[in-house]
């Protein structure tokens, strides 16, 4: 299933620019961030959010993971193990982080796949190297929940101590330095908190009601886009004609009511608010991201050289 969607009303849009914190909304307007403009959005893939400066793009994540595997391979060599990753993880085929952040907005995909994500667009796991159980433990540490993990005893391989988390753990610590490897938990939390806060915001909830009215006109009765996309009838592996019809109406009603524009504007405002609240601590995360990528590039250059 795709990410969840929201809706907004064309009639509401006329006042939305000036209705960012109306006391009449009644759900903590004083704590809600001001939204100065509500853009009309037809293609969410073109949107950019304030948090992206602190996140890793697919290309940056690929650089980081390549360096991690190179370091892990060097570590494995110390134990006489020839580790050659046969393939990295294939990222989902999306044009941007926002393409499906606000749910299905592609009319063509709605007609052909309903709410299901086409196989060609799904993420694929990395190809596993051919290693014995003991060698896999050297690579990644003991499996969670295993007797070895529960024992908390130091891990060894042929008498030689193995680093915590195996060679992958050692590689992550080398790239992450004193901070967390990869994207910081704070960044992931803001990424989810902002979109959920926006979904509960009165400005977006008003949009839901207009979306629901539009859907009812088309013969589909859902109180909000979340309910439509999570309809149990659409949870199977096959895409039914009714699912396609509902998805098609969903996209049409989103466009008619500018729901993506409303949700995006409120989402972005909450991100700015949360980032500002984080102060210098959040700014240090941007520096840590740059440091990790610089170290990853150094590892890759050394390997290629």
XYZ file of C-alpha atoms in Angstrom:
305
model
C 0.000 0.000 0.000
C 1.102 3.557 -0.622
C 1.592 6.354 1.850
C -1.580 7.943 3.222
C -3.461 10.845 1.652
C -5.386 13.940 2.672
C -7.917 16.341 1.104
C -8.753 20.039 0.983
C -11.653 22.160 -0.268
C -11.556 24.554 -3.215
C -14.035 26.816 -1.428
C -11.812 26.799 1.652
C -8.808 27.659 -0.461
C -10.144 31.121 -1.092
C -9.673 31.935 2.591
C -6.863 29.505 3.429
C -4.076 32.033 3.027
C -5.515 34.177 5.779
C -6.973 31.391 7.905
C -3.774 29.943 9.293
C -4.551 30.401 12.986
C -8.182 31.257 13.394
C -9.486 30.970 16.954
C -12.585 29.415 15.474
C -10.585 26.333 14.559
C -10.531 25.501 18.255
C -7.735 22.909 18.406
C -4.911 24.829 20.037
C -4.589 27.563 17.413
C -2.104 29.441 19.572
C 0.331 26.496 19.357
C -0.102 25.926 15.630
C 2.470 27.390 13.237
C 1.400 30.155 10.902
C 0.964 29.177 7.253
C 1.369 32.228 5.066
C 0.412 30.652 1.742
C -1.381 27.523 0.587
C 0.070 26.543 -2.802
C -1.990 24.807 -5.426
C -0.294 21.450 -5.915
C -0.902 19.022 -8.789
C 2.386 17.106 -8.623
C 3.659 16.487 -5.065
C 6.976 15.136 -6.389
C 7.983 18.739 -7.103
C 7.622 19.778 -3.444
C 10.527 20.284 -1.078
C 10.404 20.299 2.734
C 12.640 22.151 5.242
C 13.855 18.882 6.796
C 15.493 17.629 3.597
C 18.711 19.479 4.470
C 19.196 17.036 7.352
C 18.088 13.873 5.514
C 20.083 11.571 3.254
C 18.999 11.409 -0.371
C 18.945 8.006 -2.087
C 22.275 8.839 -3.753
C 23.852 9.919 -0.454
C 22.548 6.815 1.294
C 24.055 4.685 -1.466
C 27.472 6.344 -0.938
C 27.279 5.747 2.794
C 26.314 2.098 2.397
C 28.994 1.483 -0.225
C 31.610 2.797 2.175
C 30.143 0.677 4.960
C 30.475 -2.485 2.867
C 34.034 -1.593 1.834
C 35.035 -1.166 5.476
C 33.218 -4.366 6.436
C 35.043 -6.262 3.680
C 38.397 -5.042 5.015
C 37.370 -6.117 8.501
C 36.282 -9.563 7.286
C 39.637 -9.984 5.564
C 41.310 -9.806 8.984
C 39.524 -13.045 9.815
C 40.464 -14.668 6.529
C 36.930 -14.311 5.140
C 36.439 -13.192 1.542
C 33.405 -10.912 1.756
C 32.146 -9.601 -1.553
C 28.728 -7.967 -1.390
C 26.897 -9.151 -4.481
C 24.397 -6.335 -4.662
C 23.099 -3.388 -2.716
C 19.570 -2.657 -1.706
C 17.447 -1.204 -4.500
C 15.652 1.901 -3.309
C 11.996 2.374 -4.179
C 11.583 4.092 -7.541
C 10.152 7.446 -6.552
C 11.005 10.879 -7.874
C 11.194 12.611 -4.501
C 10.422 12.197 -0.811
C 7.109 13.972 -1.247
C 5.798 12.008 -4.221
C 3.737 9.718 -1.971
C 4.082 11.489 1.354
C 0.548 12.823 1.049
C -0.855 9.687 -0.490
C -1.649 8.675 -4.012
C -1.778 11.666 -6.336
C -0.959 10.040 -9.683
C -4.067 9.577 -11.818
C -2.350 7.075 -14.122
C -1.271 4.836 -11.249
C -4.743 5.098 -9.730
C -6.243 3.763 -12.978
C -3.760 0.908 -13.346
C -2.763 -0.073 -9.793
C -5.283 1.462 -7.430
C -3.631 2.013 -4.064
C -1.094 -0.767 -4.612
C 2.514 0.138 -5.350
C 3.552 -1.392 -8.702
C 6.241 -4.069 -8.369
C 8.686 -2.018 -10.455
C 8.479 0.815 -7.906
C 9.023 -1.259 -4.749
C 12.252 -1.422 -2.818
C 14.253 -4.622 -3.188
C 16.442 -6.090 -0.444
C 20.178 -6.474 -1.016
C 21.455 -9.761 -2.376
C 22.870 -11.812 0.489
C 26.497 -12.957 0.216
C 27.217 -16.675 0.513
C 28.619 -17.028 4.006
C 28.423 -19.702 6.664
C 26.467 -19.071 9.860
C 29.668 -18.383 11.757
C 30.882 -15.995 9.049
C 27.567 -14.142 9.034
C 27.994 -13.659 12.771
C 31.402 -12.099 12.143
C 29.815 -9.846 9.548
C 26.828 -8.593 11.543
C 27.092 -9.971 15.069
C 24.820 -12.595 16.613
C 21.213 -12.708 15.451
C 18.848 -10.822 17.808
C 17.218 -13.207 20.245
C 19.709 -15.997 19.587
C 21.354 -17.894 22.429
C 24.628 -16.219 21.543
C 23.055 -12.759 21.755
C 21.348 -13.571 25.068
C 24.575 -14.830 26.608
C 26.241 -11.393 26.296
C 29.565 -13.202 26.075
C 32.345 -11.675 23.947
C 32.145 -12.931 20.377
C 35.150 -14.689 18.867
C 35.950 -16.347 15.565
C 38.704 -18.950 15.522
C 40.020 -17.507 18.747
C 40.071 -13.887 17.568
C 37.706 -11.347 19.177
C 34.969 -9.937 16.955
C 33.850 -6.292 17.322
C 30.413 -5.457 18.722
C 27.864 -5.744 15.950
C 30.387 -7.596 13.837
C 32.282 -5.986 10.994
C 29.191 -4.024 9.957
C 29.006 -2.525 13.433
C 32.675 -1.580 13.276
C 32.136 0.040 9.865
C 29.148 2.023 11.127
C 31.124 3.337 14.084
C 33.981 4.319 11.787
C 31.654 6.309 9.530
C 29.391 7.655 12.264
C 32.200 8.820 14.528
C 30.840 9.992 17.873
C 27.306 10.299 16.532
C 24.667 7.965 15.147
C 25.395 6.218 11.870
C 23.162 7.375 9.035
C 20.108 9.515 9.494
C 19.653 10.749 13.048
C 16.718 9.522 15.105
C 15.773 13.163 15.754
C 15.452 13.756 12.019
C 13.311 10.640 11.549
C 11.097 11.681 14.442
C 10.542 15.187 13.076
C 9.816 13.694 9.662
C 6.968 11.593 11.070
C 5.777 14.033 13.742
C 5.287 16.922 11.340
C 3.087 15.045 8.901
C 1.001 13.527 11.722
C 0.611 16.869 13.490
C -0.503 18.356 10.196
C -3.099 15.607 9.756
C -4.641 16.588 13.100
C -4.527 20.316 12.367
C -7.909 22.020 11.929
C -6.872 23.475 8.582
C -6.227 19.990 7.185
C -9.246 18.464 8.933
C -11.437 21.035 7.202
C -9.908 19.880 3.964
C -10.771 16.285 4.815
C -14.413 17.200 5.129
C -14.415 18.809 1.701
C -12.637 15.798 0.217
C -15.253 13.503 1.803
C -18.056 15.568 0.258
C -16.395 15.294 -3.152
C -16.026 11.540 -2.765
C -19.670 11.178 -1.730
C -20.704 12.907 -4.928
C -18.884 10.128 -6.780
C -20.601 7.414 -4.762
C -17.719 6.605 -2.386
C -18.300 7.213 1.308
C -15.193 7.754 3.422
C -14.676 10.327 6.154
C -11.068 11.036 5.101
C -8.402 9.760 2.683
C -6.846 7.605 5.409
C -10.009 5.566 5.657
C -10.126 5.065 1.896
C -6.560 3.903 1.467
C -6.837 1.595 4.503
C -10.073 -0.007 3.359
C -9.663 -3.712 4.198
C -11.284 -4.545 0.878
C -8.123 -3.275 -0.824
C -5.619 -5.157 1.362
C -5.273 -8.234 -0.848
C -2.585 -8.860 -3.417
C -4.923 -8.282 -6.365
C -6.197 -4.896 -7.472
C -9.967 -4.895 -7.928
C -11.995 -2.715 -10.244
C -13.588 -1.022 -7.242
C -10.191 -0.197 -5.748
C -9.160 1.472 -9.006
C -12.427 3.418 -9.091
C -12.006 4.642 -5.505
C -8.342 5.529 -6.063
C -9.205 7.402 -9.244
C -11.925 9.376 -7.430
C -9.529 9.997 -4.533
C -6.940 11.607 -6.840
C -9.611 13.643 -8.635
C -11.021 14.934 -5.339
C -7.552 15.761 -4.051
C -6.967 17.883 -7.121
C -10.361 19.520 -6.986
C -9.888 20.479 -3.329
C -6.108 21.052 -3.390
C -5.681 18.670 -0.483
C -1.988 18.079 -1.176
C -1.328 21.810 -1.179
C -3.022 22.232 2.195
C -1.307 19.280 3.842
C 2.097 20.190 2.433
C 1.883 23.798 3.610
C 0.872 22.790 7.141
C 3.420 19.941 7.222
C 6.221 22.317 6.197
C 5.149 24.821 8.855
C 5.314 22.166 11.567
C 8.757 21.090 10.358
C 10.013 24.649 10.650
C 8.547 24.884 14.157
C 10.117 21.595 15.282
C 13.494 22.455 13.739
C 13.509 25.852 15.430
C 12.689 24.219 18.766
C 15.696 21.932 18.334
C 18.053 24.900 18.046
C 21.791 24.241 17.866
C 21.297 20.540 18.553
C 19.466 20.150 15.253
C 22.039 22.228 13.381
C 24.754 19.878 14.620
C 22.913 17.043 12.872
C 23.467 18.770 9.520
C 27.184 18.962 10.298
C 27.231 15.299 11.318
C 25.573 14.349 8.039
C 28.255 16.201 6.071
C 31.000 14.592 8.169
C 29.666 11.091 7.493
C 29.496 11.705 3.759
C 33.002 13.161 3.732
C 34.343 10.079 5.529
C 32.389 7.791 3.181
C 33.904 9.556 0.161
C 37.383 9.199 1.679
C 36.842 5.426 2.093
C 35.539 5.099 -1.475
C 38.451 7.097 -2.945
C 40.953 4.964 -1.058
C 39.307 1.811 -2.406
C 39.140 3.117 -5.989
C 42.659 4.508 -5.908
